């Protein structure tokens, strides 16, 4: 299969919510080849970028995806939804994740070594409460692995955004509690510290990956609650709090 063939098929499956047979393992190649081919896949989708997602930022996710490092993928503007949206679940839907997203108030051009967390603090305009819909475009049994996710748009389908907290409570994120619910029944919980110790560390990792981050982009830093299943007609909720103070909720409903 030529590069143009599988890249075009994967990009079309993403745009059209379709599925293709699993990509050959050889396509992933070395780490350098994987990065180049993931970039080619992203470039094949003619939609504007709204930001990025980071996956495998928690120990449990890394075990499931058989990796010792995070990966990333694009978030496209047409797939950014407002809290309360109704979504038709795609055929490769894997579940939903409750995450802190960091909205940039300043650009972070790619540079060797990335940026230190101290610099990143002043670049963050808001902490945005978010739910990521996770999906694959490949006909897989189970989750696959991180290399397969990295080339498949980071397994991102869409990002549901809720309240934007300003000034951004960056220093409170490690202790913040995040609860995932389906039809008001708890299905998972965790804290900001479950994301590489601090969601800011996830952003710092992304700045070392050789990509330009633009002002206004939203960076979803990885799940605090694991991945939760959702069926047609059900409603997902992410609830975020700091001690006794409720920061807000994000919801979406799966189309029946």
PDB file of C-alpha atoms in Angstrom:
ATOM      1  CA  UNK A   1       0.000   0.000   0.000  1.00  0.00           C
ATOM      2  CA  UNK A   2       1.467   3.380  -0.984  1.00  0.00           C
ATOM      3  CA  UNK A   3       1.749   6.252   1.505  1.00  0.00           C
ATOM      4  CA  UNK A   4      -0.769   8.275  -0.505  1.00  0.00           C
ATOM      5  CA  UNK A   5      -3.225   5.371  -0.444  1.00  0.00           C
ATOM      6  CA  UNK A   6      -3.359   4.667   3.272  1.00  0.00           C
ATOM      7  CA  UNK A   7      -3.002   8.321   4.289  1.00  0.00           C
ATOM      8  CA  UNK A   8      -5.925   9.305   2.083  1.00  0.00           C
ATOM      9  CA  UNK A   9      -8.077   6.440   3.341  1.00  0.00           C
ATOM     10  CA  UNK A  10      -7.336   7.212   6.985  1.00  0.00           C
ATOM     11  CA  UNK A  11      -8.003  10.937   6.529  1.00  0.00           C
ATOM     12  CA  UNK A  12     -11.279  10.227   4.726  1.00  0.00           C
ATOM     13  CA  UNK A  13     -12.348   7.850   7.493  1.00  0.00           C
ATOM     14  CA  UNK A  14     -11.680  10.603  10.034  1.00  0.00           C
ATOM     15  CA  UNK A  15     -13.677  13.218   8.143  1.00  0.00           C
ATOM     16  CA  UNK A  16     -16.576  10.888   7.366  1.00  0.00           C
ATOM     17  CA  UNK A  17     -16.718   8.913  10.641  1.00  0.00           C
ATOM     18  CA  UNK A  18     -15.802   5.729   8.802  1.00  0.00           C
ATOM     19  CA  UNK A  19     -13.628   2.695   9.471  1.00  0.00           C
ATOM     20  CA  UNK A  20     -10.804   1.104   7.511  1.00  0.00           C
ATOM     21  CA  UNK A  21      -8.928  -2.177   8.084  1.00  0.00           C
ATOM     22  CA  UNK A  22      -6.132  -1.943  10.665  1.00  0.00           C
ATOM     23  CA  UNK A  23      -2.981  -0.278   9.377  1.00  0.00           C
ATOM     24  CA  UNK A  24      -0.007  -2.577   8.849  1.00  0.00           C
ATOM     25  CA  UNK A  25       2.504  -2.504  11.698  1.00  0.00           C
ATOM     26  CA  UNK A  26       5.220  -1.652   9.177  1.00  0.00           C
ATOM     27  CA  UNK A  27       3.537   1.690   8.493  1.00  0.00           C
ATOM     28  CA  UNK A  28       4.424   2.903  11.992  1.00  0.00           C
ATOM     29  CA  UNK A  29       8.143   2.206  11.449  1.00  0.00           C
ATOM     30  CA  UNK A  30      10.705   3.888  13.705  1.00  0.00           C
ATOM     31  CA  UNK A  31       9.846   6.711  16.099  1.00  0.00           C
ATOM     32  CA  UNK A  32      11.067   9.226  13.521  1.00  0.00           C
ATOM     33  CA  UNK A  33       9.063   7.599  10.744  1.00  0.00           C
ATOM     34  CA  UNK A  34       5.980   7.482  12.956  1.00  0.00           C
ATOM     35  CA  UNK A  35       6.232  11.215  13.693  1.00  0.00           C
ATOM     36  CA  UNK A  36       6.644  12.056  10.007  1.00  0.00           C
ATOM     37  CA  UNK A  37       3.735   9.891   8.937  1.00  0.00           C
ATOM     38  CA  UNK A  38       1.451  11.176  11.694  1.00  0.00           C
ATOM     39  CA  UNK A  39       2.211  14.710  10.464  1.00  0.00           C
ATOM     40  CA  UNK A  40       1.341  13.656   6.902  1.00  0.00           C
ATOM     41  CA  UNK A  41      -1.977  12.237   8.094  1.00  0.00           C
ATOM     42  CA  UNK A  42      -2.799  15.478   9.928  1.00  0.00           C
ATOM     43  CA  UNK A  43      -1.962  17.531   6.849  1.00  0.00           C
ATOM     44  CA  UNK A  44      -4.373  15.444   4.752  1.00  0.00           C
ATOM     45  CA  UNK A  45      -7.379  16.822   6.655  1.00  0.00           C
ATOM     46  CA  UNK A  46      -8.172  20.320   5.300  1.00  0.00           C
ATOM     47  CA  UNK A  47      -9.728  21.624   8.502  1.00  0.00           C
ATOM     48  CA  UNK A  48      -8.354  24.417  10.695  1.00  0.00           C
ATOM     49  CA  UNK A  49      -6.624  23.376  13.897  1.00  0.00           C
ATOM     50  CA  UNK A  50      -8.218  24.384  17.177  1.00  0.00           C
ATOM     51  CA  UNK A  51      -5.564  22.763  19.327  1.00  0.00           C
ATOM     52  CA  UNK A  52      -4.066  19.458  20.377  1.00  0.00           C
ATOM     53  CA  UNK A  53      -4.790  16.481  22.605  1.00  0.00           C
ATOM     54  CA  UNK A  54      -2.231  14.569  24.638  1.00  0.00           C
ATOM     55  CA  UNK A  55      -2.774  10.908  25.417  1.00  0.00           C
ATOM     56  CA  UNK A  56      -1.228   8.370  27.794  1.00  0.00           C
ATOM     57  CA  UNK A  57      -0.432  10.988  30.428  1.00  0.00           C
ATOM     58  CA  UNK A  58      -1.578   8.663  33.209  1.00  0.00           C
ATOM     59  CA  UNK A  59      -0.014   5.416  34.400  1.00  0.00           C
ATOM     60  CA  UNK A  60      -3.167   3.380  33.745  1.00  0.00           C
ATOM     61  CA  UNK A  61      -3.476   4.686  30.183  1.00  0.00           C
ATOM     62  CA  UNK A  62       0.165   3.909  29.475  1.00  0.00           C
ATOM     63  CA  UNK A  63      -0.316   0.328  30.644  1.00  0.00           C
ATOM     64  CA  UNK A  64      -3.396  -0.166  28.467  1.00  0.00           C
ATOM     65  CA  UNK A  65      -1.702   1.387  25.429  1.00  0.00           C
ATOM     66  CA  UNK A  66       1.597  -0.449  26.022  1.00  0.00           C
ATOM     67  CA  UNK A  67       3.801   2.617  26.169  1.00  0.00           C
ATOM     68  CA  UNK A  68       6.124   4.424  28.546  1.00  0.00           C
ATOM     69  CA  UNK A  69       5.545   7.872  27.036  1.00  0.00           C
ATOM     70  CA  UNK A  70       2.647  10.109  25.988  1.00  0.00           C
ATOM     71  CA  UNK A  71       1.539  10.751  22.410  1.00  0.00           C
ATOM     72  CA  UNK A  72      -0.394  13.600  20.824  1.00  0.00           C
ATOM     73  CA  UNK A  73      -2.914  14.309  18.096  1.00  0.00           C
ATOM     74  CA  UNK A  74      -4.777  17.197  16.491  1.00  0.00           C
ATOM     75  CA  UNK A  75      -8.041  18.802  17.566  1.00  0.00           C
ATOM     76  CA  UNK A  76      -9.787  20.296  14.541  1.00  0.00           C
ATOM     77  CA  UNK A  77     -12.134  23.284  14.790  1.00  0.00           C
ATOM     78  CA  UNK A  78     -15.193  21.509  13.300  1.00  0.00           C
ATOM     79  CA  UNK A  79     -14.900  18.891  16.046  1.00  0.00           C
ATOM     80  CA  UNK A  80     -14.892  21.341  18.962  1.00  0.00           C
ATOM     81  CA  UNK A  81     -18.323  21.281  20.588  1.00  0.00           C
ATOM     82  CA  UNK A  82     -20.027  23.273  23.322  1.00  0.00           C
ATOM     83  CA  UNK A  83     -21.154  21.620  26.538  1.00  0.00           C
ATOM     84  CA  UNK A  84     -24.673  20.254  26.153  1.00  0.00           C
ATOM     85  CA  UNK A  85     -24.140  19.078  22.568  1.00  0.00           C
ATOM     86  CA  UNK A  86     -25.756  15.948  21.163  1.00  0.00           C
ATOM     87  CA  UNK A  87     -23.259  13.756  19.309  1.00  0.00           C
ATOM     88  CA  UNK A  88     -23.731  10.805  16.970  1.00  0.00           C
ATOM     89  CA  UNK A  89     -21.222   8.266  18.270  1.00  0.00           C
ATOM     90  CA  UNK A  90     -18.852   7.168  15.486  1.00  0.00           C
ATOM     91  CA  UNK A  91     -18.448   3.454  14.667  1.00  0.00           C
ATOM     92  CA  UNK A  92     -14.956   3.391  16.191  1.00  0.00           C
ATOM     93  CA  UNK A  93     -16.014   5.086  19.447  1.00  0.00           C
ATOM     94  CA  UNK A  94     -13.933   3.865  22.397  1.00  0.00           C
ATOM     95  CA  UNK A  95     -15.292   6.020  25.223  1.00  0.00           C
ATOM     96  CA  UNK A  96     -15.035   9.441  26.815  1.00  0.00           C
ATOM     97  CA  UNK A  97     -12.428  11.065  29.044  1.00  0.00           C
ATOM     98  CA  UNK A  98     -12.671  13.976  31.490  1.00  0.00           C
ATOM     99  CA  UNK A  99      -9.764  16.375  31.128  1.00  0.00           C
ATOM    100  CA  UNK A 100      -8.298  19.770  31.883  1.00  0.00           C
ATOM    101  CA  UNK A 101      -7.599  21.758  28.728  1.00  0.00           C
ATOM    102  CA  UNK A 102      -5.211  24.704  28.750  1.00  0.00           C
ATOM    103  CA  UNK A 103      -6.029  27.629  26.453  1.00  0.00           C
ATOM    104  CA  UNK A 104      -3.012  29.572  25.269  1.00  0.00           C
ATOM    105  CA  UNK A 105      -2.939  33.346  25.420  1.00  0.00           C
ATOM    106  CA  UNK A 106       0.446  33.484  23.706  1.00  0.00           C
ATOM    107  CA  UNK A 107       2.080  31.512  20.916  1.00  0.00           C
ATOM    108  CA  UNK A 108       4.702  28.901  21.753  1.00  0.00           C
ATOM    109  CA  UNK A 109       6.814  28.395  18.615  1.00  0.00           C
ATOM    110  CA  UNK A 110       8.650  25.095  18.405  1.00  0.00           C
ATOM    111  CA  UNK A 111      12.136  25.226  19.889  1.00  0.00           C
ATOM    112  CA  UNK A 112      14.739  22.708  20.943  1.00  0.00           C
ATOM    113  CA  UNK A 113      14.113  21.524  24.481  1.00  0.00           C
ATOM    114  CA  UNK A 114      10.638  23.038  24.664  1.00  0.00           C
ATOM    115  CA  UNK A 115       9.509  25.393  27.408  1.00  0.00           C
ATOM    116  CA  UNK A 116       9.832  25.196  31.177  1.00  0.00           C
ATOM    117  CA  UNK A 117       6.630  25.082  33.263  1.00  0.00           C
ATOM    118  CA  UNK A 118       7.476  28.522  34.692  1.00  0.00           C
ATOM    119  CA  UNK A 119       7.302  30.028  31.196  1.00  0.00           C
ATOM    120  CA  UNK A 120       4.137  28.117  30.372  1.00  0.00           C
ATOM    121  CA  UNK A 121       2.265  29.494  33.373  1.00  0.00           C
ATOM    122  CA  UNK A 122       2.284  32.986  31.915  1.00  0.00           C
ATOM    123  CA  UNK A 123       1.283  31.707  28.462  1.00  0.00           C
ATOM    124  CA  UNK A 124      -1.952  30.110  29.713  1.00  0.00           C
ATOM    125  CA  UNK A 125      -5.029  32.281  29.263  1.00  0.00           C
ATOM    126  CA  UNK A 126      -7.598  29.923  30.825  1.00  0.00           C
ATOM    127  CA  UNK A 127      -8.151  26.444  32.202  1.00  0.00           C
ATOM    128  CA  UNK A 128     -11.040  24.966  30.227  1.00  0.00           C
ATOM    129  CA  UNK A 129     -13.066  22.038  31.557  1.00  0.00           C
ATOM    130  CA  UNK A 130     -13.393  19.402  28.849  1.00  0.00           C
ATOM    131  CA  UNK A 131     -14.544  15.970  27.726  1.00  0.00           C
ATOM    132  CA  UNK A 132     -12.746  14.190  24.920  1.00  0.00           C
ATOM    133  CA  UNK A 133     -14.576  11.685  22.735  1.00  0.00           C
ATOM    134  CA  UNK A 134     -12.044   8.972  21.946  1.00  0.00           C
ATOM    135  CA  UNK A 135     -12.326   6.969  18.727  1.00  0.00           C
ATOM    136  CA  UNK A 136     -10.299   4.984  16.233  1.00  0.00           C
ATOM    137  CA  UNK A 137     -10.713   4.914  12.466  1.00  0.00           C
ATOM    138  CA  UNK A 138      -9.383   1.340  12.331  1.00  0.00           C
ATOM    139  CA  UNK A 139     -11.340  -1.878  12.720  1.00  0.00           C
ATOM    140  CA  UNK A 140      -9.593  -2.888  15.924  1.00  0.00           C
ATOM    141  CA  UNK A 141     -10.360  -5.359  18.655  1.00  0.00           C
ATOM    142  CA  UNK A 142      -9.752  -3.371  21.822  1.00  0.00           C
ATOM    143  CA  UNK A 143      -7.679  -0.222  22.178  1.00  0.00           C
ATOM    144  CA  UNK A 144      -4.639  -1.075  20.094  1.00  0.00           C
ATOM    145  CA  UNK A 145      -1.444   0.611  21.271  1.00  0.00           C
ATOM    146  CA  UNK A 146       0.047   4.087  21.531  1.00  0.00           C
ATOM    147  CA  UNK A 147       1.876   3.890  18.192  1.00  0.00           C
ATOM    148  CA  UNK A 148      -1.349   3.003  16.431  1.00  0.00           C
ATOM    149  CA  UNK A 149      -3.121   5.827  18.284  1.00  0.00           C
ATOM    150  CA  UNK A 150      -0.444   8.385  17.413  1.00  0.00           C
ATOM    151  CA  UNK A 151      -0.835   7.833  13.681  1.00  0.00           C
ATOM    152  CA  UNK A 152      -4.658   7.726  13.971  1.00  0.00           C
ATOM    153  CA  UNK A 153      -5.188  11.369  15.013  1.00  0.00           C
ATOM    154  CA  UNK A 154      -4.250  10.511  18.595  1.00  0.00           C
ATOM    155  CA  UNK A 155      -7.560   8.596  18.795  1.00  0.00           C
ATOM    156  CA  UNK A 156      -9.315  11.965  19.028  1.00  0.00           C
ATOM    157  CA  UNK A 157     -12.808  12.307  17.614  1.00  0.00           C
ATOM    158  CA  UNK A 158     -13.997  15.537  19.184  1.00  0.00           C
ATOM    159  CA  UNK A 159     -13.597  17.776  22.202  1.00  0.00           C
ATOM    160  CA  UNK A 160     -16.504  19.128  24.253  1.00  0.00           C
ATOM    161  CA  UNK A 161     -15.633  22.351  26.057  1.00  0.00           C
ATOM    162  CA  UNK A 162     -17.290  23.701  29.178  1.00  0.00           C
ATOM    163  CA  UNK A 163     -16.484  26.628  31.470  1.00  0.00           C
ATOM    164  CA  UNK A 164     -13.217  28.518  30.974  1.00  0.00           C
ATOM    165  CA  UNK A 165     -11.725  29.364  34.368  1.00  0.00           C
ATOM    166  CA  UNK A 166     -10.035  32.773  34.606  1.00  0.00           C
ATOM    167  CA  UNK A 167      -7.694  33.678  36.062  1.00  0.00           C
ATOM    168  CA  UNK A 168      -6.439  30.152  35.354  1.00  0.00           C
ATOM    169  CA  UNK A 169      -6.120  28.182  38.635  1.00  0.00           C
ATOM    170  CA  UNK A 170      -2.983  26.425  37.413  1.00  0.00           C
ATOM    171  CA  UNK A 171      -1.490  25.861  40.859  1.00  0.00           C
ATOM    172  CA  UNK A 172      -4.697  24.196  42.096  1.00  0.00           C
ATOM    173  CA  UNK A 173      -4.919  21.644  39.290  1.00  0.00           C
ATOM    174  CA  UNK A 174      -3.019  18.756  40.951  1.00  0.00           C
ATOM    175  CA  UNK A 175      -5.463  18.604  43.872  1.00  0.00           C
ATOM    176  CA  UNK A 176      -8.622  19.238  41.841  1.00  0.00           C
ATOM    177  CA  UNK A 177     -11.115  16.358  41.805  1.00  0.00           C
ATOM    178  CA  UNK A 178     -12.631  15.192  38.527  1.00  0.00           C
ATOM    179  CA  UNK A 179     -15.623  12.833  38.412  1.00  0.00           C
ATOM    180  CA  UNK A 180     -17.045  11.102  35.327  1.00  0.00           C
ATOM    181  CA  UNK A 181     -20.752  10.244  35.282  1.00  0.00           C
ATOM    182  CA  UNK A 182     -23.128   8.491  32.894  1.00  0.00           C
ATOM    183  CA  UNK A 183     -26.770   9.416  33.407  1.00  0.00           C
ATOM    184  CA  UNK A 184     -25.766  10.839  36.821  1.00  0.00           C
ATOM    185  CA  UNK A 185     -24.119   7.574  37.948  1.00  0.00           C
ATOM    186  CA  UNK A 186     -20.413   7.832  38.765  1.00  0.00           C
ATOM    187  CA  UNK A 187     -18.211   5.740  36.480  1.00  0.00           C
ATOM    188  CA  UNK A 188     -14.767   7.120  37.284  1.00  0.00           C
ATOM    189  CA  UNK A 189     -12.840   9.683  39.298  1.00  0.00           C
ATOM    190  CA  UNK A 190      -9.362  11.082  39.625  1.00  0.00           C
ATOM    191  CA  UNK A 191      -7.318  14.221  40.195  1.00  0.00           C
ATOM    192  CA  UNK A 192      -5.274  16.634  38.162  1.00  0.00           C
ATOM    193  CA  UNK A 193      -2.119  15.039  39.574  1.00  0.00           C
ATOM    194  CA  UNK A 194      -2.978  11.866  37.658  1.00  0.00           C
ATOM    195  CA  UNK A 195      -1.784  13.709  34.534  1.00  0.00           C
ATOM    196  CA  UNK A 196       2.030  13.409  34.755  1.00  0.00           C
ATOM    197  CA  UNK A 197       1.829  14.815  38.282  1.00  0.00           C
ATOM    198  CA  UNK A 198       0.443  18.118  36.967  1.00  0.00           C
ATOM    199  CA  UNK A 199      -1.384  18.995  33.706  1.00  0.00           C
ATOM    200  CA  UNK A 200       1.243  21.684  33.153  1.00  0.00           C
ATOM    201  CA  UNK A 201       3.822  18.912  32.726  1.00  0.00           C
ATOM    202  CA  UNK A 202       1.751  17.510  29.865  1.00  0.00           C
ATOM    203  CA  UNK A 203       1.887  20.879  28.107  1.00  0.00           C
ATOM    204  CA  UNK A 204       5.637  21.068  28.752  1.00  0.00           C
ATOM    205  CA  UNK A 205       6.022  17.627  27.151  1.00  0.00           C
ATOM    206  CA  UNK A 206       4.053  18.757  24.085  1.00  0.00           C
ATOM    207  CA  UNK A 207       6.355  21.748  23.588  1.00  0.00           C
ATOM    208  CA  UNK A 208       9.249  19.289  23.160  1.00  0.00           C
ATOM    209  CA  UNK A 209       7.606  17.544  20.203  1.00  0.00           C
ATOM    210  CA  UNK A 210       8.645  20.010  17.503  1.00  0.00           C
ATOM    211  CA  UNK A 211       5.265  21.572  16.726  1.00  0.00           C
ATOM    212  CA  UNK A 212       4.202  25.223  16.825  1.00  0.00           C
ATOM    213  CA  UNK A 213       1.459  26.064  19.314  1.00  0.00           C
ATOM    214  CA  UNK A 214      -0.626  29.105  18.390  1.00  0.00           C
ATOM    215  CA  UNK A 215      -2.278  31.651  20.653  1.00  0.00           C
ATOM    216  CA  UNK A 216      -5.907  30.707  21.186  1.00  0.00           C
ATOM    217  CA  UNK A 217      -5.319  26.992  20.774  1.00  0.00           C
ATOM    218  CA  UNK A 218      -6.658  24.617  23.416  1.00  0.00           C
ATOM    219  CA  UNK A 219      -4.414  21.802  24.668  1.00  0.00           C
ATOM    220  CA  UNK A 220      -6.279  18.894  26.251  1.00  0.00           C
ATOM    221  CA  UNK A 221      -3.837  17.381  28.720  1.00  0.00           C
ATOM    222  CA  UNK A 222      -5.107  13.824  29.185  1.00  0.00           C
ATOM    223  CA  UNK A 223      -7.711  11.975  31.167  1.00  0.00           C
ATOM    224  CA  UNK A 224      -8.039  12.346  34.930  1.00  0.00           C
ATOM    225  CA  UNK A 225     -10.717   9.638  35.141  1.00  0.00           C
ATOM    226  CA  UNK A 226      -9.669   6.874  32.762  1.00  0.00           C
ATOM    227  CA  UNK A 227     -11.876   6.080  29.789  1.00  0.00           C
ATOM    228  CA  UNK A 228     -15.600   5.472  30.317  1.00  0.00           C
ATOM    229  CA  UNK A 229     -18.080   3.714  28.063  1.00  0.00           C
ATOM    230  CA  UNK A 230     -21.218   5.446  26.797  1.00  0.00           C
ATOM    231  CA  UNK A 231     -24.153   4.122  24.806  1.00  0.00           C
ATOM    232  CA  UNK A 232     -26.702   5.740  22.489  1.00  0.00           C
ATOM    233  CA  UNK A 233     -29.177   7.939  24.342  1.00  0.00           C
ATOM    234  CA  UNK A 234     -26.961   8.271  27.421  1.00  0.00           C
ATOM    235  CA  UNK A 235     -25.541  11.499  28.822  1.00  0.00           C
ATOM    236  CA  UNK A 236     -21.915  11.926  29.881  1.00  0.00           C
ATOM    237  CA  UNK A 237     -20.938  14.460  32.533  1.00  0.00           C
ATOM    238  CA  UNK A 238     -17.551  15.603  33.779  1.00  0.00           C
ATOM    239  CA  UNK A 239     -17.641  17.341  37.170  1.00  0.00           C
ATOM    240  CA  UNK A 240     -14.670  19.386  38.358  1.00  0.00           C
ATOM    241  CA  UNK A 241     -14.148  20.682  41.890  1.00  0.00           C
ATOM    242  CA  UNK A 242     -11.506  22.068  44.219  1.00  0.00           C
ATOM    243  CA  UNK A 243     -12.282  20.923  47.731  1.00  0.00           C
ATOM    244  CA  UNK A 244     -15.862  21.980  48.468  1.00  0.00           C
ATOM    245  CA  UNK A 245     -15.896  24.436  45.574  1.00  0.00           C
ATOM    246  CA  UNK A 246     -17.517  23.250  42.351  1.00  0.00           C
ATOM    247  CA  UNK A 247     -15.602  24.592  39.359  1.00  0.00           C
ATOM    248  CA  UNK A 248     -18.183  23.441  36.848  1.00  0.00           C
ATOM    249  CA  UNK A 249     -19.515  20.625  34.693  1.00  0.00           C
ATOM    250  CA  UNK A 250     -19.302  19.584  31.052  1.00  0.00           C
ATOM    251  CA  UNK A 251     -21.917  17.371  29.410  1.00  0.00           C
ATOM    252  CA  UNK A 252     -22.837  15.819  26.105  1.00  0.00           C
ATOM    253  CA  UNK A 253     -25.558  13.406  25.049  1.00  0.00           C
ATOM    254  CA  UNK A 254     -25.025  10.473  22.743  1.00  0.00           C
ATOM    255  CA  UNK A 255     -27.607  10.513  19.982  1.00  0.00           C
ATOM    256  CA  UNK A 256     -30.102   7.664  20.347  1.00  0.00           C
TER     257      UNK A 256
END
